[in-house]
Amino acid sequence: MNENEVLVNEEREAEDNLEIRRITKDNAVFFSTPGGFIGMELDGKRYERVQVFRTFPFTAPEVYISVREPDWKAREIGLIENLNDLEKQTRERIEIQLNRRYFTPKIQRILDVKMEYGYAYFDVVTDRGPCKFTIPMSGSVARLSETRLIITDIDQNRFEVADLERLTSQELRKLDLFI
Amino acid sequence: MDMKKELERWLSAGGIEGPVLCYGFADMDLHCKYCRSYLALTKDTLVFLYLGAEKERKTFSGAPMNYLEEAPELRRFPIDTLKNPQVLDMVIGGQFCVEIDGVDTDICSFTGAYMANMRHVCNILSKRIEGKELTEEDLKEPEGRGYCPKCGGPYPDQNRRICPRCMNKGSVFKRMFAYFLPYKWHLAGVMFCLLLTAVFALFWPYLSGTVLYDQVLGGRLQNAYTALVLTVFAMAGTKAMQQLFGIIQGILVAEIMPRAVNKMISNVFHAMSKLSIRFFSDRQTGALMTRVLDDANEVVGFYIDSMPYLFSNSLIFIGTTAIMFLMNWKMALLAIALTPPVFVIFAKMEPRLHHYYGRRHRTMRTLNSQINDNLTGARVVKAFGRENSELDRFGKASSRVRDAEMALVKYDNQYYAVYSIAQNLAVVLVWLLGSILVLGSNEISYGILITFAGYVSSLQGPMEFFSNAFRWWARAINAGQRILEIIDTNPDIMENEHPITLEQVKGDVELNNVTFSYQQGKTVLHEICFKAPAGKMLGIVGRSGAGKSTLVNLISRLYDPQSGSITLDGVNVKDLSFSCLRRNVAMVSQETYIFMGTVAQNIAYAKADATYEEIVQAAIFASAHDFITKMPDGYDTMIGAGGRSLSGGERQRISIARAVLQNPKILILDEATASVDTETEQRITKAIDQLVVGRTTLSIAHRLSTLKNADWLIVIDNGRIVEEGTHAQLIDQRGEYYKLYELQTKALSLRGIEG
């Protein structure tokens, strides 16, 4: 590729960015790589590995999935409008990657919350296994809706309380000071 | 247990010999479930040890799991088949990925707490792959999330490796006490006043009960009226003395408090000014300072208020109890027996009440910031016609405040109901038993009963105090610890003990293999080498985030590189005295800072004794003279916080004038024209053109046109020098620089401006 082509390419990319570039089951095929990632073939162009990002991780985790190049620049290749429009197997492949990227265990049971010196120490059971974590007393619990919480711990790990109403009253009382 | 040894044992059981160089913990399996696994690196093999799903987390996330209960499953990867290891940043935690036979392979995943450790493994692995020898420094384990060695809990604050539950409170107490030693006589006075107040407080029930009712009104005295008058005088005297000593104590406290706080804060500020820039960029400076002020008040309040009260309250408590037992042991026993439950109720319910207050405070704060948001953004709200939805939003926030307030009031009422029932119960029971003893067996007199009731209620003050005392103590010690921490921090950039001061600086700057990272494992600059000969201009080009600003910060020693050296006229900057270095290196950056003061003071910042002529000359040089004189107050205009606000270009030119006045041999321009309009840019460029004459200049710029005069250009990408040469050479090379240059000239010509 000579330098003129490089320039032409960069210009074209700049123009392309003005439109949503859709990835659908008609123009793209996703495949699992031997290394445990996913790759994609889009309109005949093969990407040995791609990254997938959610654009609305909290409110709509299944729509507008951004597919990006694997390097640190992570240039966007295109957007998947809705995961549910894809084949089941493809969807599952992508979901594995997404779940990894946005690892957010859902808290099922709250065993203990201890508060000391401005920090709270949690002992919980999540859908991904038992866990103990620590949060600062203020600013670490975000309320996404009336019944849904996201808790961020001191290591920037996230935990979700999907539905406050499903907790027992004892558990609720332990959370009382955060909501 | 030594984890490396433990891992080596399992590895050799699997037939892999040799010492473990480093290891990391990975707590997530392929299905994103918590698991227990390790990644270990020996001299020639990377090994993944998998122990299965997490059944029970015994430690907090982040604390190392220094035990392997069962034989792990091993996956081995010989180093010579591996390439390009990297830790991929996920939104949560990371993933260890390495190229095996050209295929990117996922090795393991882990949550946020283990990132630092895994980066360390990744670093060492890439050094091994490149076949480099490892130094001691390389193998030093990173300071990841720390955990308390005593209790196993994580340090809540990364930057403060202190476990609030286990810290040595005694030593903090002693060191902070040193601040009050100069006021020991004052303190003794405070103590004395409180003791006297306590003694008088003990007198009061006796006077108002036994003496008044039994002795005086009992009618057994001959001169009943005289006695009555005397008693009333004694009672009035007691109260008066109590008040008097209270006032003296208040005066004494007022004498010590501001002085001790002042001393503490100035010590902290003094320590802070010596700290390197890293300390400030790791924390929020503003928050830090207000914190220090609060902390100092907290500590001082504890020492001169709570501590003396501790003595007086103890005295009241012991004294009251003793007197009660002397008077009547049965009633005393009853009164004392009821204190522990009251105390427990108080100690249990109090913290919760505080949390409710905290919650109300937080909701109020949210509401306030929302109101503020709305008022400042009123124009946008109106323009988009969103008044109604804003009302909704406000309604939600205000109903949160209402709920918090109601919850608080509800709890507050409960609390007081329970508390006063428990408290009054004690008094009622004492009255009951007392009445029986007075009427039934005549064992005690009515006066004694009154006295007793008085004593029972005077126990309440100390009790409330004691139930709060622990919390106050903990808060004060924590605050004291924070203060000491700043005072104790060793600046990580220190002046050489025998610094060299160069009399005459030529301005040769040279960087040799400079490698630097802010956090261990994330290398920002990688073996940078270049020379900037005296008087020449060196241009530094690269994308934002490539490490350009970091590079120039190293020259003025705002940070020190991890390896490699930076020399000025052949002398390592680490050996130069700070004054020599800072006098000769000046920086004009995109972040200009204007201090509170006049324009003249701001220009003369680096040279406080500058004459008017020098200041005006510098301003003319920086093309700032014109706009300064046009302001009504000229060079005496107050600027900075609270003063007149300046435009970006004006601030920039003042900071250039500052650099001119400093007259440095080495000038660093960090995007000096980044945020100004074209006309101002031209003015600034003109100013800079005059400024660079006869100085070594290192100039960072996005707009390559500003670098056209540079004698040498280096192009940085991802922390490495990818190209260097003169403008013409780089254009001929048709590489990265050429690409950027072409793009910019095209963009400019599109806008009708010639590059």
mmCIF file of C-alpha atoms in Angstrom, chain B residues 417-693:
data_model
loop_
_atom_site.group_PDB
_atom_site.id
_atom_site.type_symbol
_atom_site.label_atom_id
_atom_site.label_comp_id
_atom_site.label_asym_id
_atom_site.label_seq_id
_atom_site.Cartn_x
_atom_site.Cartn_y
_atom_site.Cartn_z
ATOM 1 C CA ALA B 417 -38.394 6.779 73.315
ATOM 2 C CA VAL B 418 -36.320 3.705 74.099
ATOM 3 C CA TYR B 419 -33.495 5.684 75.535
ATOM 4 C CA SER B 420 -35.581 7.830 77.820
ATOM 5 C CA ILE B 421 -37.686 4.899 78.960
ATOM 6 C CA ALA B 422 -34.525 3.055 79.939
ATOM 7 C CA GLN B 423 -33.088 6.142 81.518
ATOM 8 C CA ASN B 424 -36.183 7.190 83.393
ATOM 9 C CA LEU B 425 -36.864 3.664 84.455
ATOM 10 C CA ALA B 426 -33.702 3.822 86.498
ATOM 11 C CA VAL B 427 -34.827 7.039 88.146
ATOM 12 C CA VAL B 428 -38.353 5.737 88.732
ATOM 13 C CA LEU B 429 -37.073 2.511 90.265
ATOM 14 C CA VAL B 430 -34.754 4.399 92.528
ATOM 15 C CA TRP B 431 -37.649 6.609 93.598
ATOM 16 C CA LEU B 432 -39.788 3.544 94.181
ATOM 17 C CA LEU B 433 -37.264 1.699 96.262
ATOM 18 C CA GLY B 434 -36.382 4.941 97.985
ATOM 19 C CA SER B 435 -40.008 5.671 98.884
ATOM 20 C CA ILE B 436 -40.362 2.201 100.331
ATOM 21 C CA LEU B 437 -37.226 2.703 102.363
ATOM 22 C CA VAL B 438 -38.380 6.140 103.516
ATOM 23 C CA LEU B 439 -41.956 5.228 104.365
ATOM 24 C CA GLY B 440 -41.722 1.557 105.166
ATOM 25 C CA SER B 441 -38.611 1.024 107.170
ATOM 26 C CA ASN B 442 -37.503 4.577 107.767
ATOM 27 C CA GLU B 443 -34.074 3.415 106.743
ATOM 28 C CA ILE B 444 -33.309 6.630 104.902
ATOM 29 C CA SER B 445 -34.533 10.156 105.069
ATOM 30 C CA TYR B 446 -36.430 12.082 102.417
ATOM 31 C CA GLY B 447 -33.406 14.294 101.782
ATOM 32 C CA ILE B 448 -31.240 11.321 101.002
ATOM 33 C CA LEU B 449 -33.805 10.150 98.503
ATOM 34 C CA ILE B 450 -33.737 13.538 96.759
ATOM 35 C CA THR B 451 -29.944 13.488 96.781
ATOM 36 C CA PHE B 452 -29.978 10.021 95.366
ATOM 37 C CA ALA B 453 -32.296 10.922 92.542
ATOM 38 C CA GLY B 454 -29.974 13.804 91.784
ATOM 39 C CA TYR B 455 -26.984 11.496 91.619
ATOM 40 C CA VAL B 456 -28.753 8.993 89.413
ATOM 41 C CA SER B 457 -29.488 11.656 86.848
ATOM 42 C CA SER B 458 -25.995 13.069 87.077
ATOM 43 C CA LEU B 459 -24.702 9.666 85.958
ATOM 44 C CA GLN B 460 -26.305 10.255 82.582
ATOM 45 C CA GLY B 461 -23.873 12.882 81.352
ATOM 46 C CA PRO B 462 -20.817 10.641 81.762
ATOM 47 C CA MET B 463 -22.705 7.733 80.256
ATOM 48 C CA GLU B 464 -23.559 9.601 77.097
ATOM 49 C CA PHE B 465 -19.996 10.746 76.950
ATOM 50 C CA PHE B 466 -18.541 7.263 77.315
ATOM 51 C CA SER B 467 -20.768 5.746 74.684
ATOM 52 C CA ASN B 468 -19.546 8.357 72.211
ATOM 53 C CA ALA B 469 -15.979 8.417 73.435
ATOM 54 C CA PHE B 470 -14.860 5.429 71.454
ATOM 55 C CA ARG B 471 -16.154 6.832 68.207
ATOM 56 C CA TRP B 472 -14.510 10.183 68.901
ATOM 57 C CA TRP B 473 -11.276 8.484 69.758
ATOM 58 C CA ALA B 474 -11.352 6.395 66.605
ATOM 59 C CA ARG B 475 -12.107 9.402 64.445
ATOM 60 C CA ALA B 476 -9.421 11.521 66.045
ATOM 61 C CA ILE B 477 -6.810 8.797 65.710
ATOM 62 C CA ASN B 478 -7.752 8.228 62.101
ATOM 63 C CA ALA B 479 -7.543 11.954 61.403
ATOM 64 C CA GLY B 480 -4.228 12.119 63.245
ATOM 65 C CA GLN B 481 -2.943 9.226 61.201
ATOM 66 C CA ARG B 482 -3.814 11.025 57.977
ATOM 67 C CA ILE B 483 -1.989 14.125 59.124
ATOM 68 C CA LEU B 484 1.086 12.178 60.178
ATOM 69 C CA GLU B 485 1.013 10.331 56.935
ATOM 70 C CA ILE B 486 1.450 13.489 54.917
ATOM 71 C CA ILE B 487 4.099 14.751 57.294
ATOM 72 C CA ASP B 488 5.911 11.411 57.117
ATOM 73 C CA THR B 489 5.717 10.810 53.382
ATOM 74 C CA ASN B 490 9.167 10.715 51.912
ATOM 75 C CA PRO B 491 9.229 12.645 48.693
ATOM 76 C CA ASP B 492 10.029 10.104 45.988
ATOM 77 C CA ILE B 493 12.067 12.712 44.213
ATOM 78 C CA MET B 494 14.789 14.020 46.461
ATOM 79 C CA GLU B 495 17.643 16.355 45.925
ATOM 80 C CA ASN B 496 21.032 14.725 45.867
ATOM 81 C CA GLU B 497 22.807 15.067 49.187
ATOM 82 C CA HIS B 498 25.729 16.789 47.555
ATOM 83 C CA PRO B 499 24.067 18.519 44.656
ATOM 84 C CA ILE B 500 26.051 20.012 41.840
ATOM 85 C CA THR B 501 25.313 23.569 40.899
ATOM 86 C CA LEU B 502 26.411 24.544 37.434
ATOM 87 C CA GLU B 503 27.589 28.128 37.260
ATOM 88 C CA GLN B 504 27.257 28.499 33.550
ATOM 89 C CA VAL B 505 24.715 26.264 31.828
ATOM 90 C CA LYS B 506 25.120 25.719 28.114
ATOM 91 C CA GLY B 507 21.925 23.753 27.621
ATOM 92 C CA ASP B 508 22.894 20.376 26.177
ATOM 93 C CA VAL B 509 20.112 17.942 26.989
ATOM 94 C CA GLU B 510 20.525 14.244 26.461
ATOM 95 C CA LEU B 511 18.296 11.273 27.225
ATOM 96 C CA ASN B 512 19.789 7.791 27.397
ATOM 97 C CA ASN B 513 17.528 4.749 27.366
ATOM 98 C CA VAL B 514 14.912 6.428 29.468
ATOM 99 C CA THR B 515 12.084 4.120 30.567
ATOM 100 C CA PHE B 516 9.254 5.398 32.662
ATOM 101 C CA SER B 517 5.895 4.249 33.947
ATOM 102 C CA TYR B 518 3.369 5.844 36.271
ATOM 103 C CA GLN B 519 2.112 2.495 37.459
ATOM 104 C CA GLN B 520 4.257 -0.534 37.541
ATOM 105 C CA GLY B 521 3.670 -2.647 34.466
ATOM 106 C CA LYS B 522 2.224 0.079 32.278
ATOM 107 C CA THR B 523 5.253 1.469 30.539
ATOM 108 C CA VAL B 524 4.591 4.937 29.256
ATOM 109 C CA LEU B 525 8.045 5.621 27.830
ATOM 110 C CA HIS B 526 10.242 2.917 26.440
ATOM 111 C CA GLU B 527 14.008 3.357 26.143
ATOM 112 C CA ILE B 528 13.931 6.863 24.784
ATOM 113 C CA CYS B 529 17.230 8.256 23.507
ATOM 114 C CA PHE B 530 17.793 11.668 22.009
ATOM 115 C CA LYS B 531 20.055 14.669 22.095
ATOM 116 C CA ALA B 532 19.084 18.283 22.080
ATOM 117 C CA PRO B 533 22.292 20.285 21.609
ATOM 118 C CA ALA B 534 22.552 23.706 23.211
ATOM 119 C CA GLY B 535 20.591 26.409 21.445
ATOM 120 C CA LYS B 536 18.793 24.028 19.114
ATOM 121 C CA MET B 537 15.084 23.365 18.846
ATOM 122 C CA LEU B 538 13.785 19.858 19.120
ATOM 123 C CA GLY B 539 10.237 19.114 18.070
ATOM 124 C CA ILE B 540 8.286 16.249 19.595
ATOM 125 C CA VAL B 541 5.389 14.907 17.586
ATOM 126 C CA GLY B 542 2.880 12.216 18.343
ATOM 127 C CA ARG B 543 -0.728 11.379 19.030
ATOM 128 C CA SER B 544 -2.295 12.455 22.279
ATOM 129 C CA GLY B 545 -1.459 9.909 24.929
ATOM 130 C CA ALA B 546 1.765 8.904 23.196
ATOM 131 C CA GLY B 547 3.836 10.088 26.161
ATOM 132 C CA LYS B 548 5.072 13.474 24.957
ATOM 133 C CA SER B 549 4.127 15.477 28.021
ATOM 134 C CA THR B 550 5.446 12.774 30.289
ATOM 135 C CA LEU B 551 8.751 12.974 28.490
ATOM 136 C CA VAL B 552 9.239 16.660 29.122
ATOM 137 C CA ASN B 553 8.096 16.347 32.720
ATOM 138 C CA LEU B 554 11.032 14.033 33.300
ATOM 139 C CA ILE B 555 13.510 16.701 32.260
ATOM 140 C CA SER B 556 12.453 19.114 34.973
ATOM 141 C CA ARG B 557 12.308 16.173 37.395
ATOM 142 C CA LEU B 558 8.641 16.311 38.177
ATOM 143 C CA TYR B 559 9.069 12.565 37.912
ATOM 144 C CA ASP B 560 12.158 10.385 37.822
ATOM 145 C CA PRO B 561 12.566 7.683 35.191
ATOM 146 C CA GLN B 562 12.686 4.032 36.286
ATOM 147 C CA SER B 563 15.814 3.426 34.263
ATOM 148 C CA GLY B 564 18.097 5.343 31.971
ATOM 149 C CA SER B 565 19.469 8.796 32.549
ATOM 150 C CA ILE B 566 18.798 12.380 31.620
ATOM 151 C CA THR B 567 21.754 14.705 31.502
ATOM 152 C CA LEU B 568 22.127 18.450 31.330
ATOM 153 C CA ASP B 569 25.530 19.535 30.030
ATOM 154 C CA GLY B 570 26.669 15.983 30.717
ATOM 155 C CA VAL B 571 25.554 16.026 34.365
ATOM 156 C CA ASN B 572 22.762 13.694 35.428
ATOM 157 C CA VAL B 573 19.782 15.818 36.438
ATOM 158 C CA LYS B 574 19.487 13.698 39.575
ATOM 159 C CA ASP B 575 22.821 15.138 40.741
ATOM 160 C CA LEU B 576 21.919 18.725 40.053
ATOM 161 C CA SER B 577 20.604 20.957 42.775
ATOM 162 C CA PHE B 578 16.909 21.689 42.494
ATOM 163 C CA SER B 579 17.564 25.393 42.353
ATOM 164 C CA CYS B 580 20.021 25.037 39.488
ATOM 165 C CA LEU B 581 17.713 22.723 37.571
ATOM 166 C CA ARG B 582 14.559 24.725 38.043
ATOM 167 C CA ARG B 583 16.305 28.016 37.324
ATOM 168 C CA ASN B 584 17.497 26.733 34.004
ATOM 169 C CA VAL B 585 14.469 24.818 32.838
ATOM 170 C CA ALA B 586 11.195 26.622 32.215
ATOM 171 C CA MET B 587 8.000 25.188 30.908
ATOM 172 C CA VAL B 588 5.134 26.817 29.073
ATOM 173 C CA SER B 589 2.375 24.284 28.983
ATOM 174 C CA GLN B 590 -1.190 24.100 27.811
ATOM 175 C CA GLU B 591 -2.319 24.140 31.408
ATOM 176 C CA THR B 592 -1.501 27.629 32.501
ATOM 177 C CA TYR B 593 -1.882 28.401 36.111
ATOM 178 C CA ILE B 594 -2.594 31.897 37.270
ATOM 179 C CA PHE B 595 -2.062 32.509 40.950
ATOM 180 C CA MET B 596 -4.169 34.858 42.964
ATOM 181 C CA GLY B 597 -2.480 38.246 42.702
ATOM 182 C CA THR B 598 -1.714 41.022 40.291
ATOM 183 C CA VAL B 599 -0.545 40.579 36.725
ATOM 184 C CA ALA B 600 2.873 41.837 37.728
ATOM 185 C CA GLN B 601 3.148 39.342 40.577
ATOM 186 C CA ASN B 602 2.166 36.549 38.259
ATOM 187 C CA ILE B 603 4.805 37.460 35.704
ATOM 188 C CA ALA B 604 7.438 37.858 38.381
ATOM 189 C CA TYR B 605 6.544 34.491 39.922
ATOM 190 C CA ALA B 606 9.944 32.944 39.263
ATOM 191 C CA LYS B 607 11.848 36.093 40.100
ATOM 192 C CA ALA B 608 10.209 37.962 42.931
ATOM 193 C CA ASP B 609 12.732 40.822 42.884
ATOM 194 C CA ALA B 610 12.179 41.698 39.227
ATOM 195 C CA THR B 611 12.153 45.402 38.440
ATOM 196 C CA TYR B 612 9.243 47.121 36.715
ATOM 197 C CA GLU B 613 11.350 47.385 33.630
ATOM 198 C CA GLU B 614 12.065 43.661 33.557
ATOM 199 C CA ILE B 615 8.400 42.850 33.982
ATOM 200 C CA VAL B 616 7.297 45.207 31.205
ATOM 201 C CA GLN B 617 10.094 43.961 28.957
ATOM 202 C CA ALA B 618 9.045 40.357 29.549
ATOM 203 C CA ALA B 619 5.429 41.201 28.801
ATOM 204 C CA ILE B 620 6.383 42.974 25.583
ATOM 205 C CA PHE B 621 8.436 39.934 24.628
ATOM 206 C CA ALA B 622 5.438 37.701 25.226
ATOM 207 C CA SER B 623 3.086 40.020 23.263
ATOM 208 C CA ALA B 624 1.197 40.507 26.481
ATOM 209 C CA HIS B 625 2.040 44.132 27.128
ATOM 210 C CA ASP B 626 -0.685 45.417 24.868
ATOM 211 C CA PHE B 627 -3.660 43.721 26.445
ATOM 212 C CA ILE B 628 -2.316 44.250 29.934
ATOM 213 C CA THR B 629 -2.047 48.021 29.464
ATOM 214 C CA LYS B 630 -5.550 48.114 28.015
ATOM 215 C CA MET B 631 -6.997 46.784 31.240
ATOM 216 C CA PRO B 632 -8.016 49.668 33.519
ATOM 217 C CA ASP B 633 -5.690 48.590 36.311
ATOM 218 C CA GLY B 634 -2.808 47.659 34.013
ATOM 219 C CA TYR B 635 -0.144 45.506 35.630
ATOM 220 C CA ASP B 636 -1.891 45.933 38.969
ATOM 221 C CA THR B 637 -5.016 44.139 37.797
ATOM 222 C CA MET B 638 -5.973 41.393 40.198
ATOM 223 C CA ILE B 639 -6.220 38.070 38.405
ATOM 224 C CA GLY B 640 -6.583 34.451 39.424
ATOM 225 C CA ALA B 641 -9.244 33.108 41.746
ATOM 226 C CA GLY B 642 -11.667 35.898 42.586
ATOM 227 C CA GLY B 643 -10.022 38.414 40.298
ATOM 228 C CA ARG B 644 -10.587 39.392 36.707
ATOM 229 C CA SER B 645 -10.922 36.435 34.403
ATOM 230 C CA LEU B 646 -8.594 36.199 31.438
ATOM 231 C CA SER B 647 -9.077 34.445 28.136
ATOM 232 C CA GLY B 648 -7.069 31.343 27.274
ATOM 233 C CA GLY B 649 -4.718 33.270 25.038
ATOM 234 C CA GLU B 650 -4.146 35.969 27.637
ATOM 235 C CA ARG B 651 -3.317 33.459 30.309
ATOM 236 C CA GLN B 652 -0.995 31.717 27.914
ATOM 237 C CA ARG B 653 0.879 34.908 27.149
ATOM 238 C CA ILE B 654 1.251 35.703 30.833
ATOM 239 C CA SER B 655 2.778 32.305 31.372
ATOM 240 C CA ILE B 656 5.140 32.946 28.473
ATOM 241 C CA ALA B 657 6.143 36.244 30.042
ATOM 242 C CA ARG B 658 6.816 34.321 33.235
ATOM 243 C CA ALA B 659 9.185 32.043 31.338
ATOM 244 C CA VAL B 660 10.862 35.012 29.634
ATOM 245 C CA LEU B 661 11.573 36.619 32.953
ATOM 246 C CA GLN B 662 13.031 33.426 34.306
ATOM 247 C CA ASN B 663 15.428 33.527 31.359
ATOM 248 C CA PRO B 664 16.092 29.789 31.305
ATOM 249 C CA LYS B 665 18.658 27.994 29.205
ATOM 250 C CA ILE B 666 16.202 25.247 28.425
ATOM 251 C CA LEU B 667 12.681 25.989 27.394
ATOM 252 C CA ILE B 668 9.930 23.427 27.224
ATOM 253 C CA LEU B 669 6.840 24.251 25.219
ATOM 254 C CA ASP B 670 4.062 21.769 25.801
ATOM 255 C CA GLU B 671 1.272 22.513 23.343
ATOM 256 C CA ALA B 672 1.607 26.160 24.166
ATOM 257 C CA THR B 673 -0.833 27.132 21.439
ATOM 258 C CA ALA B 674 -3.269 24.294 21.682
ATOM 259 C CA SER B 675 -6.393 25.975 22.900
ATOM 260 C CA VAL B 676 -6.429 29.394 21.308
ATOM 261 C CA ASP B 677 -7.860 30.843 18.130
ATOM 262 C CA THR B 678 -5.785 31.358 15.027
ATOM 263 C CA GLU B 679 -5.090 35.032 15.563
ATOM 264 C CA THR B 680 -3.967 34.548 19.140
ATOM 265 C CA GLU B 681 -1.963 31.569 18.057
ATOM 266 C CA GLN B 682 -0.077 33.732 15.645
ATOM 267 C CA ARG B 683 0.642 36.245 18.351
ATOM 268 C CA ILE B 684 1.822 33.533 20.699
ATOM 269 C CA THR B 685 3.905 31.942 17.997
ATOM 270 C CA LYS B 686 5.508 35.328 17.400
ATOM 271 C CA ALA B 687 6.226 35.613 21.101
ATOM 272 C CA ILE B 688 7.666 32.127 21.188
ATOM 273 C CA ASP B 689 9.823 32.757 18.148
ATOM 274 C CA GLN B 690 11.536 35.542 20.030
ATOM 275 C CA LEU B 691 11.764 33.479 23.170
ATOM 276 C CA VAL B 692 13.544 30.476 21.709
ATOM 277 C CA VAL B 693 16.532 32.393 20.403
#
